[in-house]
Short mmCIF file of C-alpha atoms in Angstrom, two decimals:
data_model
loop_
_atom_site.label_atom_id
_atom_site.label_comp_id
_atom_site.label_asym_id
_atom_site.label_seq_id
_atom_site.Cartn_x
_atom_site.Cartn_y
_atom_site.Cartn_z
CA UNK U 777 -59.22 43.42 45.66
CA UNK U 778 -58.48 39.74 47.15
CA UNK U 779 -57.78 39.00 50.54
CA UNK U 780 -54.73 40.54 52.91
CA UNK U 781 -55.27 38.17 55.98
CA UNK U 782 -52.47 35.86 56.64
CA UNK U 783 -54.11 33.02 55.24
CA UNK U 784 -55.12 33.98 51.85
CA UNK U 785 -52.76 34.88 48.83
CA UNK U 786 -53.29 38.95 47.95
CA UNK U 787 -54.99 39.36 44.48
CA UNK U 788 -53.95 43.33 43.62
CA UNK U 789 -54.24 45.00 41.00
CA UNK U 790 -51.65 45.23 38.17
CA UNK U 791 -50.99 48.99 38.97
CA UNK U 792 -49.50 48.46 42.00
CA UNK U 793 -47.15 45.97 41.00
CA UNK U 794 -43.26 46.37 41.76
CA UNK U 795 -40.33 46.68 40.00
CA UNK U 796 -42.05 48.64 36.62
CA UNK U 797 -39.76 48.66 34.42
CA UNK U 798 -39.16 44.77 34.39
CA UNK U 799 -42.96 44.09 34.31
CA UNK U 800 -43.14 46.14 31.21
CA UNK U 801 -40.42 44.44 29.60
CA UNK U 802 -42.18 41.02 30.81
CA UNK U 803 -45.51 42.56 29.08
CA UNK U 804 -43.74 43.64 25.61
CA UNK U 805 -42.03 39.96 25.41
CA UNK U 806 -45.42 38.43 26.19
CA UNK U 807 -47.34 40.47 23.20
CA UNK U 808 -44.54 39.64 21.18
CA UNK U 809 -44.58 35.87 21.80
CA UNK U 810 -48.52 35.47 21.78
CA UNK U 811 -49.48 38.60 20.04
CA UNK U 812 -51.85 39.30 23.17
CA UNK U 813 -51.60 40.73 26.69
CA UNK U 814 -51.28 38.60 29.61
CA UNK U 815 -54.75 37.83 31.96
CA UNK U 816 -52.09 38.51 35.32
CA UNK U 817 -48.86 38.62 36.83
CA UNK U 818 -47.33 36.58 39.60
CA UNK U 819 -44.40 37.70 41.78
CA UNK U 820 -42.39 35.43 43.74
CA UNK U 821 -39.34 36.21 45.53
CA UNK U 822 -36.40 34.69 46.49
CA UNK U 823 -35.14 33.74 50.02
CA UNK U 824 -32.26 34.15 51.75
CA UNK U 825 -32.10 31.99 54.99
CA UNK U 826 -30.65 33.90 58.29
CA UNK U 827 -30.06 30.95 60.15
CA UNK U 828 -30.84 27.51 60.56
CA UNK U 829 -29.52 25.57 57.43
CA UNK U 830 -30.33 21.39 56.73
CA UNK U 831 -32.95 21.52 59.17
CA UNK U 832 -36.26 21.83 57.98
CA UNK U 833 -36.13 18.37 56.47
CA UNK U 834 -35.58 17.06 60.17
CA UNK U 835 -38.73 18.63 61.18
CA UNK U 836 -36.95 21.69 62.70
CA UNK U 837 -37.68 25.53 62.84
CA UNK U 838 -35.72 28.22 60.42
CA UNK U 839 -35.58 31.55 60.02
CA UNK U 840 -35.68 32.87 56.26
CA UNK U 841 -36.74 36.31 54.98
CA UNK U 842 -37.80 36.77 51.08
CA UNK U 843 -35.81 39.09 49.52
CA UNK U 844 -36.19 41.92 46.74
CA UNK U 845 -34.92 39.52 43.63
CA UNK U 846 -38.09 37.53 42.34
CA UNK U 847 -39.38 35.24 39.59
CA UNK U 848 -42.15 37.39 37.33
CA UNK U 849 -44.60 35.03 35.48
CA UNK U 850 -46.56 36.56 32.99
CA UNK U 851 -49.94 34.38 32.37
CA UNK U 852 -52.55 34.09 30.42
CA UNK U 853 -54.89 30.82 29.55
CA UNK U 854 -54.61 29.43 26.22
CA UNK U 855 -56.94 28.38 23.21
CA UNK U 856 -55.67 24.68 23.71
CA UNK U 857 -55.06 22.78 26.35
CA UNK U 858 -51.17 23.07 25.74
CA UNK U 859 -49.09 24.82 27.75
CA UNK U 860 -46.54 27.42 26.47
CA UNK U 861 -43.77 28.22 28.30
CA UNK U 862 -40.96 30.96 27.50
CA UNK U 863 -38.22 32.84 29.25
CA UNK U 864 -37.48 36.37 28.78
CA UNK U 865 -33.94 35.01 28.88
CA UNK U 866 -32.69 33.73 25.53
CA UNK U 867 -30.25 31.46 27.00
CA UNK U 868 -32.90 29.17 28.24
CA UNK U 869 -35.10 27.53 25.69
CA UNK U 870 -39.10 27.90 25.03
CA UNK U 871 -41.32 24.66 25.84
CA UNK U 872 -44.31 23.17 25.27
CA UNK U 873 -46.34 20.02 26.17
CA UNK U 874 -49.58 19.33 26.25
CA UNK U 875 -51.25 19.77 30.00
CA UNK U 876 -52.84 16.51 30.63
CA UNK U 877 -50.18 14.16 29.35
CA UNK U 878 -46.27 15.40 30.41
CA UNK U 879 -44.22 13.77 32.45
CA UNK U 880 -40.89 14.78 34.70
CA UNK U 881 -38.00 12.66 34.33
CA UNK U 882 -35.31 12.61 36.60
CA UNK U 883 -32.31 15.34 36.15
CA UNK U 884 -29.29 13.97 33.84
CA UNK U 885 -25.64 14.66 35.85
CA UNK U 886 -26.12 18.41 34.37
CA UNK U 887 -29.24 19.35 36.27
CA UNK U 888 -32.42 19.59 35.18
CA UNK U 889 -33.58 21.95 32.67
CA UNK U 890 -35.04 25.29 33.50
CA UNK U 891 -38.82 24.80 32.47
CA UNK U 892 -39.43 21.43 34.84
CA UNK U 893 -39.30 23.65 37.95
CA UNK U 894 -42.28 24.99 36.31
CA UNK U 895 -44.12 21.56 35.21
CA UNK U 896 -43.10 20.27 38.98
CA UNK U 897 -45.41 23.64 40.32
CA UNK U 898 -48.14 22.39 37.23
CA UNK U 899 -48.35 18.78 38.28
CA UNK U 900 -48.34 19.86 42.26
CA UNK U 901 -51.49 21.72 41.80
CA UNK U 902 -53.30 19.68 39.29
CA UNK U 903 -52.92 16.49 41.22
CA UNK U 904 -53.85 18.43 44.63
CA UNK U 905 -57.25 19.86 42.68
CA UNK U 906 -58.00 17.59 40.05
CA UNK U 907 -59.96 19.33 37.57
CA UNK U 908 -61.68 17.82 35.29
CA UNK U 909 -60.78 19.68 32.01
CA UNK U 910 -57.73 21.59 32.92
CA UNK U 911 -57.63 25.07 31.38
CA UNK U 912 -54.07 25.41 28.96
CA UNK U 913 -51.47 27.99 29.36
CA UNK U 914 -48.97 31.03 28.19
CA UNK U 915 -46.66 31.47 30.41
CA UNK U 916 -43.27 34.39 30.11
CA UNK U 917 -41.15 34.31 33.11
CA UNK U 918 -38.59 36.90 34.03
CA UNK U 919 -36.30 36.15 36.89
CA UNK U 920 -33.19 38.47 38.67
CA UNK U 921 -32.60 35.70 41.19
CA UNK U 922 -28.79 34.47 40.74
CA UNK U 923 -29.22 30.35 39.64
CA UNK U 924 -27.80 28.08 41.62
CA UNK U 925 -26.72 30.71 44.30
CA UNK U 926 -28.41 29.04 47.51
CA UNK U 927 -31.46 32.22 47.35
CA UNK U 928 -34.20 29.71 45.90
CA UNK U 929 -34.35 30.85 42.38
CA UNK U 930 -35.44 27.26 41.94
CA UNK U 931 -37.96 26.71 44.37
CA UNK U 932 -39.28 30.10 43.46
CA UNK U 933 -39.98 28.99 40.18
CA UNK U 934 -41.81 26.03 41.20
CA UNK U 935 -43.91 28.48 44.08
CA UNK U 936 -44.75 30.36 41.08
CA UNK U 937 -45.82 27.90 39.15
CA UNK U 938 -48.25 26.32 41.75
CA UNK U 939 -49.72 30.02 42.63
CA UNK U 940 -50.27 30.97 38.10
CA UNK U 941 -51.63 27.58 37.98
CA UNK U 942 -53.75 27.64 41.17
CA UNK U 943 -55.32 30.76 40.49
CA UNK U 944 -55.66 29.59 36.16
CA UNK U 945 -57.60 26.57 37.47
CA UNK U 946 -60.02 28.01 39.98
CA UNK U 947 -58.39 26.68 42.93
CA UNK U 948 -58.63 28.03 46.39
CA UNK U 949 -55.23 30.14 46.91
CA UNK U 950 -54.68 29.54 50.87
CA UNK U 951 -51.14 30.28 51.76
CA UNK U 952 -50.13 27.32 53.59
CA UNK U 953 -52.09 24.97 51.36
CA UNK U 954 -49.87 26.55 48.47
CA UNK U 955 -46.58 26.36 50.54
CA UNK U 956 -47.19 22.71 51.47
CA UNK U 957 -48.11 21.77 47.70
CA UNK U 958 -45.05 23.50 46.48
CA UNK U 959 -42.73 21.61 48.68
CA UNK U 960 -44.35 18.13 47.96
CA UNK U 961 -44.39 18.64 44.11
CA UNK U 962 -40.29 20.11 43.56
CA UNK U 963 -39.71 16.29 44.85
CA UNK U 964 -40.77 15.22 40.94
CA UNK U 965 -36.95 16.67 40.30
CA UNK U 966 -35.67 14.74 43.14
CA UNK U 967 -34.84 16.77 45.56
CA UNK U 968 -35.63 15.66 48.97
CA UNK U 969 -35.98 19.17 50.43
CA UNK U 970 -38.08 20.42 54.05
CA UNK U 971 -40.33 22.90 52.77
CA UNK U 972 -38.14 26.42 54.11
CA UNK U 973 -38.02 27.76 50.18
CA UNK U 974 -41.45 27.21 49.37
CA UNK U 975 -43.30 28.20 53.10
CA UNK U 976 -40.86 31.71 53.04
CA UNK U 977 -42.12 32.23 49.20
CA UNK U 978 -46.12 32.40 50.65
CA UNK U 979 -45.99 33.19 54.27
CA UNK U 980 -43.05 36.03 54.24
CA UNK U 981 -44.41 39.86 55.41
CA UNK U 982 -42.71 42.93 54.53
CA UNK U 983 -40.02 44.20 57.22
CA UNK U 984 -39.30 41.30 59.20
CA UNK U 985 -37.76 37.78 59.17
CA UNK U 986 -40.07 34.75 59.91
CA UNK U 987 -39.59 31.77 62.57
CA UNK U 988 -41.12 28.53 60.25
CA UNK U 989 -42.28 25.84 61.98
CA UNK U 990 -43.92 22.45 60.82
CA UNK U 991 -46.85 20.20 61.47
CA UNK U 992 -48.70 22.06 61.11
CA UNK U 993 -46.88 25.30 59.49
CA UNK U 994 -46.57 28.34 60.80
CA UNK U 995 -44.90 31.52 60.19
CA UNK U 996 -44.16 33.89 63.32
CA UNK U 997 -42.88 37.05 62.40
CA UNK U 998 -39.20 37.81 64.22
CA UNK U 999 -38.29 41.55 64.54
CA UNK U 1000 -34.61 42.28 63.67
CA UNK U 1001 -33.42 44.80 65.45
CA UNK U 1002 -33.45 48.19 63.06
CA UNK U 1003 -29.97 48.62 63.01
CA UNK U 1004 -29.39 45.18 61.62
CA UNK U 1005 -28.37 45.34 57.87
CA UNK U 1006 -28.24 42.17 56.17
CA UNK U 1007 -25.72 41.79 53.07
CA UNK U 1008 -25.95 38.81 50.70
CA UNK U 1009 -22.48 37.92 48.52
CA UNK U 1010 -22.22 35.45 45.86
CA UNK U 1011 -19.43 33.59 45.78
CA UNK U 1012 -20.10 33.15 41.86
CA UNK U 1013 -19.17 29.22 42.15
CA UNK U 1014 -22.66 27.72 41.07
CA UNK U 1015 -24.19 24.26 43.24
CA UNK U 1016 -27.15 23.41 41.65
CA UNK U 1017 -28.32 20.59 44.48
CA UNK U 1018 -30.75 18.58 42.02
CA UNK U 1019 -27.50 18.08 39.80
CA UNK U 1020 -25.84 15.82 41.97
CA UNK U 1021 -26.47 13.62 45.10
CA UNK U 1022 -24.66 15.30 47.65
CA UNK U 1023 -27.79 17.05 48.87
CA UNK U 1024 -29.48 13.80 49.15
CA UNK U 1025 -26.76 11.82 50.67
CA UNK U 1026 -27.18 14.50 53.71
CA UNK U 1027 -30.68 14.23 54.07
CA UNK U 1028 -30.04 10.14 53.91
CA UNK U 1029 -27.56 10.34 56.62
CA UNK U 1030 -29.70 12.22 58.73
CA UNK U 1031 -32.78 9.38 58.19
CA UNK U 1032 -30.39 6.89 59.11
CA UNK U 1033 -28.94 8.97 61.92
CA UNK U 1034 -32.33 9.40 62.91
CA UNK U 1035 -33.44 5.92 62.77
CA UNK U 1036 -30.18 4.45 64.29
CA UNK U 1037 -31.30 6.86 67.38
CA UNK U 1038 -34.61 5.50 67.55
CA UNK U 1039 -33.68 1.50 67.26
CA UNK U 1040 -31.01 2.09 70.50
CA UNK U 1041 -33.84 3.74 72.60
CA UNK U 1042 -36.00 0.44 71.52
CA UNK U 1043 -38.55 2.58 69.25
CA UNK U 1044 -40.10 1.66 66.05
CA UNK U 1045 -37.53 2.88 63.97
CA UNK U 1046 -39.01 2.15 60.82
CA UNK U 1047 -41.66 4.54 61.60
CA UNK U 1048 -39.56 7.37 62.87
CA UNK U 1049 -37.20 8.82 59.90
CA UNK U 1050 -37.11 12.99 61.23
CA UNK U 1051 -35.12 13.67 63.96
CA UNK U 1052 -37.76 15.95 65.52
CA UNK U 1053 -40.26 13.17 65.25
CA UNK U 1054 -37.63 11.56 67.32
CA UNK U 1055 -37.29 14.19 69.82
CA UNK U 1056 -41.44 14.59 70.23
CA UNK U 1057 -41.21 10.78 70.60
CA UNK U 1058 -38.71 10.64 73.62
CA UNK U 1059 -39.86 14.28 75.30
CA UNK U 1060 -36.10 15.51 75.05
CA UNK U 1061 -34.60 18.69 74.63
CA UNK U 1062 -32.10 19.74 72.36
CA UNK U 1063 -29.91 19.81 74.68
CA UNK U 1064 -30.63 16.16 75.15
CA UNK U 1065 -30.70 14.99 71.81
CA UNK U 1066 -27.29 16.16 71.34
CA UNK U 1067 -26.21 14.19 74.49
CA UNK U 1068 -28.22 11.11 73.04
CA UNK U 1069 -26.05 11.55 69.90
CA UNK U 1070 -22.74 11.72 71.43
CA UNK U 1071 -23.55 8.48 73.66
CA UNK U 1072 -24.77 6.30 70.56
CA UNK U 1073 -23.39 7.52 67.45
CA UNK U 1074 -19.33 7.08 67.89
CA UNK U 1075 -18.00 6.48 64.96
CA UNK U 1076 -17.20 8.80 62.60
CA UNK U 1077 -18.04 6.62 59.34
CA UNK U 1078 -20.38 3.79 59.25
CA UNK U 1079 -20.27 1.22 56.19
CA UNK U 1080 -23.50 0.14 54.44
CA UNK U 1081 -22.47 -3.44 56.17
CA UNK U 1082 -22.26 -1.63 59.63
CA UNK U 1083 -25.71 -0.38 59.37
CA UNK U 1084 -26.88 -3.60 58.02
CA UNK U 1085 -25.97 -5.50 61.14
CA UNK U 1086 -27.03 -2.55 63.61
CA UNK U 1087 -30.96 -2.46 61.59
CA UNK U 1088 -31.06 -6.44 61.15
CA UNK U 1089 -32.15 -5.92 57.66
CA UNK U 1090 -31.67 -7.23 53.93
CA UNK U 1091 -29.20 -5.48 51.43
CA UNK U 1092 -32.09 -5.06 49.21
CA UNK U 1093 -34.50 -3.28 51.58
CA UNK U 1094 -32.17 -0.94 53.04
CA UNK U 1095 -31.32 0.36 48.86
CA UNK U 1096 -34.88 0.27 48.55
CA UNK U 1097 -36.70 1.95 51.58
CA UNK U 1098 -33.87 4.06 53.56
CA UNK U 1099 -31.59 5.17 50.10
CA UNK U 1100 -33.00 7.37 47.35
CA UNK U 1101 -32.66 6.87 43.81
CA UNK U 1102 -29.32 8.96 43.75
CA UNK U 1103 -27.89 7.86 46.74
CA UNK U 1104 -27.92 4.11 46.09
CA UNK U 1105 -24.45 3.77 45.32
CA UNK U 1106 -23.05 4.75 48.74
CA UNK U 1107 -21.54 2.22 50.76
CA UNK U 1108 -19.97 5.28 53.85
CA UNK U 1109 -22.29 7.21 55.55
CA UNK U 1110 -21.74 10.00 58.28
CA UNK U 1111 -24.27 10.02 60.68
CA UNK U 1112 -22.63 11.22 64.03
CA UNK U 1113 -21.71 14.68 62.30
CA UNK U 1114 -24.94 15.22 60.65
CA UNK U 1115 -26.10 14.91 63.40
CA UNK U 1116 -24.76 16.87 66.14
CA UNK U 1117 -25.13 19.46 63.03
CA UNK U 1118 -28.77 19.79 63.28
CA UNK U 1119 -29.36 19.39 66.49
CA UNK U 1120 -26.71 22.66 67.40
CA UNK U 1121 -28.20 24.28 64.57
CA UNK U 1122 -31.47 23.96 65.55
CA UNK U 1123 -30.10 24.91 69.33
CA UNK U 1124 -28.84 28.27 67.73
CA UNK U 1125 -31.90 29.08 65.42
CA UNK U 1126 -33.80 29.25 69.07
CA UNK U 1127 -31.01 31.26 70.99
CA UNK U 1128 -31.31 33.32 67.89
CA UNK U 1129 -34.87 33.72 67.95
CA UNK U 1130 -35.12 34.57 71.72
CA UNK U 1131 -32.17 37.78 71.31
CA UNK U 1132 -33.92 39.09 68.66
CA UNK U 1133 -37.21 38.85 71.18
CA UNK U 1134 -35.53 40.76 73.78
CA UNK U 1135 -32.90 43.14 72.57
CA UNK U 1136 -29.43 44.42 74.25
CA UNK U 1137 -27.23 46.94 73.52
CA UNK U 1138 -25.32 43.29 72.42
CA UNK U 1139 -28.19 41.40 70.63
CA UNK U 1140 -26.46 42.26 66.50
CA UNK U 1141 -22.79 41.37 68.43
CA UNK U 1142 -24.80 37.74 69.47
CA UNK U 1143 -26.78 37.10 66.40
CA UNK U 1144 -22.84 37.42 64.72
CA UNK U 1145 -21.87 35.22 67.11
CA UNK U 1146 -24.36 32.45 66.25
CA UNK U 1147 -24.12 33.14 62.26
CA UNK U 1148 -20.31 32.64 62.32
CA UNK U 1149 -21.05 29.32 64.56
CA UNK U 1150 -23.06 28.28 61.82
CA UNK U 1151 -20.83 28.37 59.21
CA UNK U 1152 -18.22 26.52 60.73
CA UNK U 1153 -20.79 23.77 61.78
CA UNK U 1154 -21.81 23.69 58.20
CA UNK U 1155 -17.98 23.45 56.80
CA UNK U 1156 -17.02 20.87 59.42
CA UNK U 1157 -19.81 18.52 60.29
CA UNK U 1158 -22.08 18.95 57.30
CA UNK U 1159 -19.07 19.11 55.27
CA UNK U 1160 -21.51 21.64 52.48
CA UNK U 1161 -19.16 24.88 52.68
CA UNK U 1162 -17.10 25.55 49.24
CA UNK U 1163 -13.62 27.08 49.84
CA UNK U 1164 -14.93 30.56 47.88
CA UNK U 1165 -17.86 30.85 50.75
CA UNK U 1166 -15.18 30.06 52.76
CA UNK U 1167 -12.89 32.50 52.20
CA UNK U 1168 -15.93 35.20 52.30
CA UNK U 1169 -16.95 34.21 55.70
CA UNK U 1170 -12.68 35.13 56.74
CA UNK U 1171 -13.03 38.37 55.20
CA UNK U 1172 -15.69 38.90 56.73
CA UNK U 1173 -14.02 38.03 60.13
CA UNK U 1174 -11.60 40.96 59.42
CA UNK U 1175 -14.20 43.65 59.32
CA UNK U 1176 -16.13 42.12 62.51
CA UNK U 1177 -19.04 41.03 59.94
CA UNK U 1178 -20.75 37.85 61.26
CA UNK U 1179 -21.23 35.53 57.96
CA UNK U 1180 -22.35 31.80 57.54
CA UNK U 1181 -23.10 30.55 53.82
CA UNK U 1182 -27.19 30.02 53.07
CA UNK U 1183 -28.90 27.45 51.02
CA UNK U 1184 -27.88 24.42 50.82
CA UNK U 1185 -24.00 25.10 50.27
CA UNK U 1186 -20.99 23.82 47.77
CA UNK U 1187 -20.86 27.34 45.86
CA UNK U 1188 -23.81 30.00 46.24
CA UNK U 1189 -24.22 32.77 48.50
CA UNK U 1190 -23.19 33.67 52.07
CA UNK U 1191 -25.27 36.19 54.82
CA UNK U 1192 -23.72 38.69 55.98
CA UNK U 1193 -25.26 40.69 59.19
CA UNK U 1194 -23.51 44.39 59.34
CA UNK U 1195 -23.92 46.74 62.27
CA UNK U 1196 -25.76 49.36 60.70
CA UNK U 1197 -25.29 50.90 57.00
CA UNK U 1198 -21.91 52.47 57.39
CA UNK U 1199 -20.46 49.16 58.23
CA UNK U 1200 -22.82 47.53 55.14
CA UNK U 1201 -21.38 49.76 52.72
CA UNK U 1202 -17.69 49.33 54.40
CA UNK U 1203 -18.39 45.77 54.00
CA UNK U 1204 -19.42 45.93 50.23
CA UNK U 1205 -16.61 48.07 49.30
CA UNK U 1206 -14.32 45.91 50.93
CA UNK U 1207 -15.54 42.52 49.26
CA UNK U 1208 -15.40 44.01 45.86
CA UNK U 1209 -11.82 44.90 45.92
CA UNK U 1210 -10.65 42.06 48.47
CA UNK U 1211 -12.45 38.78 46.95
CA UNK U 1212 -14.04 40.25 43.15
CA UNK U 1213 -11.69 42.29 42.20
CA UNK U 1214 -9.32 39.28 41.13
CA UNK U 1215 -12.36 36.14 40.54
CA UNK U 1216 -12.31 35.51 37.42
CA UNK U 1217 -16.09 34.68 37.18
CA UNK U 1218 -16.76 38.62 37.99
CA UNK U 1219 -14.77 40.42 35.23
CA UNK U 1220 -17.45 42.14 33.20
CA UNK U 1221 -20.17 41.68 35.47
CA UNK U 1222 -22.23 44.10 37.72
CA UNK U 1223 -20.69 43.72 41.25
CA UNK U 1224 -24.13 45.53 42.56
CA UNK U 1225 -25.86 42.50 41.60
CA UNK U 1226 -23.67 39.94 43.32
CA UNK U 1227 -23.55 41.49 46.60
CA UNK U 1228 -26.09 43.89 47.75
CA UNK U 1229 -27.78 44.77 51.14
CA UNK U 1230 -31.47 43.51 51.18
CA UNK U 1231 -34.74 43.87 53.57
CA UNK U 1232 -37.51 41.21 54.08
CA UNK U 1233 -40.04 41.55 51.75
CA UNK U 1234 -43.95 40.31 51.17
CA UNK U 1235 -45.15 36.75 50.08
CA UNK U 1236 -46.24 35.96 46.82
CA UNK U 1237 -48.93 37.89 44.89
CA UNK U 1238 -51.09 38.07 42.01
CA UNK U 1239 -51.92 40.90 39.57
CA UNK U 1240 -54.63 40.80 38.01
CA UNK U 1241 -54.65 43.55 34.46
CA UNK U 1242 -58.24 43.82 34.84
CA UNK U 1243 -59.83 43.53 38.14
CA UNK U 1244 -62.16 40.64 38.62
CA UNK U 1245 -61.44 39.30 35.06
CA UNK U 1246 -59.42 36.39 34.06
CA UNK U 1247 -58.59 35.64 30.26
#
């Protein structure tokens, strides 16, 4: 049942839901906790990003695939208007508040805790729908996607959120509407993100990656060629981006960056803070931007004076309308390097785009190329690598295995792309004797789990226990 267009969420039912063995565990824990079985199931998967990383807050394309690790909610509407919230992981502990009254509070320097992803995906959709008695809530959520890894096990969680609570509530369950709420509500935790985690989460289609473009969003599928095998490894040294402000500080450099641009070439610069805004704005290329970047931003580090003086404006309204709330402090920014980052970036995502359009004998060999072009543009302009993702990226080197790190950087995961599966299971071999074999964060843990080969899966879904019934 439900709808399998491109617009509309699939509704299926619960018997041909993946990964068994995990739904039935989700099941037991849920008859355990509420002594009753759950109304439906929602699957979410993670992402891993192929290329095209800090962009999508600049108003720039990407190209993510979801991947086979997901976020399982188990749902069913409560007797109150309370919801209850539990993980099928002991280590992170149940909640409960009542629907109509929570609130979100900023993270404390140790991250926030596990369940506000999940209010931030509650608040999105009640605010976007406003009901007028909102219906309450048990919730179990099982998740195999690696925290703090750069592969959205965050976002996911809030994606998953909006779609239980969406469908709970009555609400219309359109794909984009859902991706666009997703990415507006994780902002409750702070994070000034561009919407990639949450539009991959809804718009992704088994089998290939997709090109993700904004205002308005749109997801155009990209065919990798089939001997393409991509291989995600965890470097196992955790960057949770909501726990500090080094996430924000880049997105604030690039606003400025942005803004500096457009006050030189005698725009409204208040009005303009995206760089493609900027770009639409003076009918440039790329190609041009990055010139325009070169000729105007020339210093490596401007002060919080400097860019006082350049923007004619008060101390006060610079801390209050072009810093966020954990980025108030800074008194250096860089906004030549952040710079020239995106805009190369966003210059490779479309060379990227148009190889894997029209394959050669060389298009895997050029889609290395640009990967490994990525990484070091991300370790020395945007200054996000860790030396753990950098030192997977040089092994990789040695086996001729283009890799660039994914997510937002300092610790997670890199993307590997391997030439086939013989060279993908070369590859994995050789990482788990070369960099595990002597981490000390993987002694005792499965090394299958930390780096694996993967394939683009589907979107998010629903499954509904019995057909046409909810509660």
């Amino acid at each position: 049942m439900g709808s399998t267009s491109d617009t509309f969420v699939n509704v299926l039912e619960a018997s041909t839901v993946e990964n068994c063995e995990r739904v039935s565990q989700l099941k037991a824990q849920f008859l355990i906790q509420f002594n009753r079985t759950p109304s439906f199931i929602v699957r979410c998967s993670g992402r891993v990003n192929i290329i095209g990383e800090h962009v999508d807050y600049c108003g720039f394309p990407v190209l993510p695939m979801a991947i086979e690790q997901t976020i399982l909610l188990a749902v069913a509407p409560s007797e109150d208007n309370l919801l209850h919230l539990k993980n099928i992981n002991p280590k992170y502990k149940p909640f409960k508040c009542n629907i109509n009254t929570f609130t979100i509070d900023l993270p404390e320097a140790s991250g926030p805790e596990w369940y506000k992803y999940f209010l931030c995906g509650v608040k999105g959709i009640l605010e976007h729908i406003a009901p007028k008695n909102p219906k309450g809530m048990a919730v179990v959520l099982s998740g195999n996607i690696p925290p703090a890894s750069g592969l959205s096990s965050s976002s996911a969680v809030v994606s998953a959120s909006v779609l239980c609570c969406a469908f709970l509530q009555n609400a219309p369950l359109v794909k984009q509407t859902l991706a666009t709420v997703s990415a507006d509500c994780e902002r409750y935790i702070g994070t000034q993100g561009g919407g990639m985690d949450q539009a991959i989460a809804f718009l992704a289609k088994q089998g290939t990656a997709q090109f993700i473009e904004w205002n308005p969003l749109k997801a155009t599928p990209v065919h990798l060629p089939k001997n393409a095998v991509f291989v995600i490894a965890n470097s196992l040294s955790e960057a949770n981006k909501a726990a500090t402000s080094d996430f924000n500080q880049r997105v604030v450099e690039c606003r400025l960056a942005c803004r500096f641009l457009a006050k030189k070439m005698q725009l409204n610069w208040r009005d303009i803070w995206r760089f493609a805004d900027l770009q639409k704005a003076l009918n440039y290329s790329l190609e041009e931007m990055e010139t325009l970047t070169n000729t105007y931003l020339t210093q490596l580090v401007y002060t919080r004076q400097e860019l006082l003086e350049v923007f004619e404006m008060e101390r006060d309204d610079f801390v209050e309308n072009l810093l966020t709330a954990n980025t108030r402090q800074s008194e250096v920014f860089k906004l030549r390097q952040r710079a020239l980052h995106v805009f190369q970036e966003s210059i490779r995502v479309k060379t990227f785009v148009e190889v894997a359009q029209r394959p050669t004998d060389r298009t895997i060999h050029l889609m290395k190329k640009l990967m490994r072009q990525s990484h070091e543009s991300l370790r020395s302009l945007y200054e996000c690598s860790h030396p753990n993702l950098d030192r997977l990226v040089e092994l990789s080197d040695k086996l001729g295995v283009g890799a660039r790190l994914t997510g937002a950087g300092w610790g997670g995961c890199i993307v590997a792309l391997c030439d086939g599966v013989d060279q993908s299971l070369q590859y994995i071999d050789y990482l788990k004797e070369a960099y595990y074999a002597d981490l000390t964060q993987a002694q005792g843990r499965n090394l299958d789990e930390v780096v694996f080969a993967t394939s683009p899966q589907r979107g998010a879904e629903i499954y509904l226990e019995k057909p046409g019934v909810i509660g």
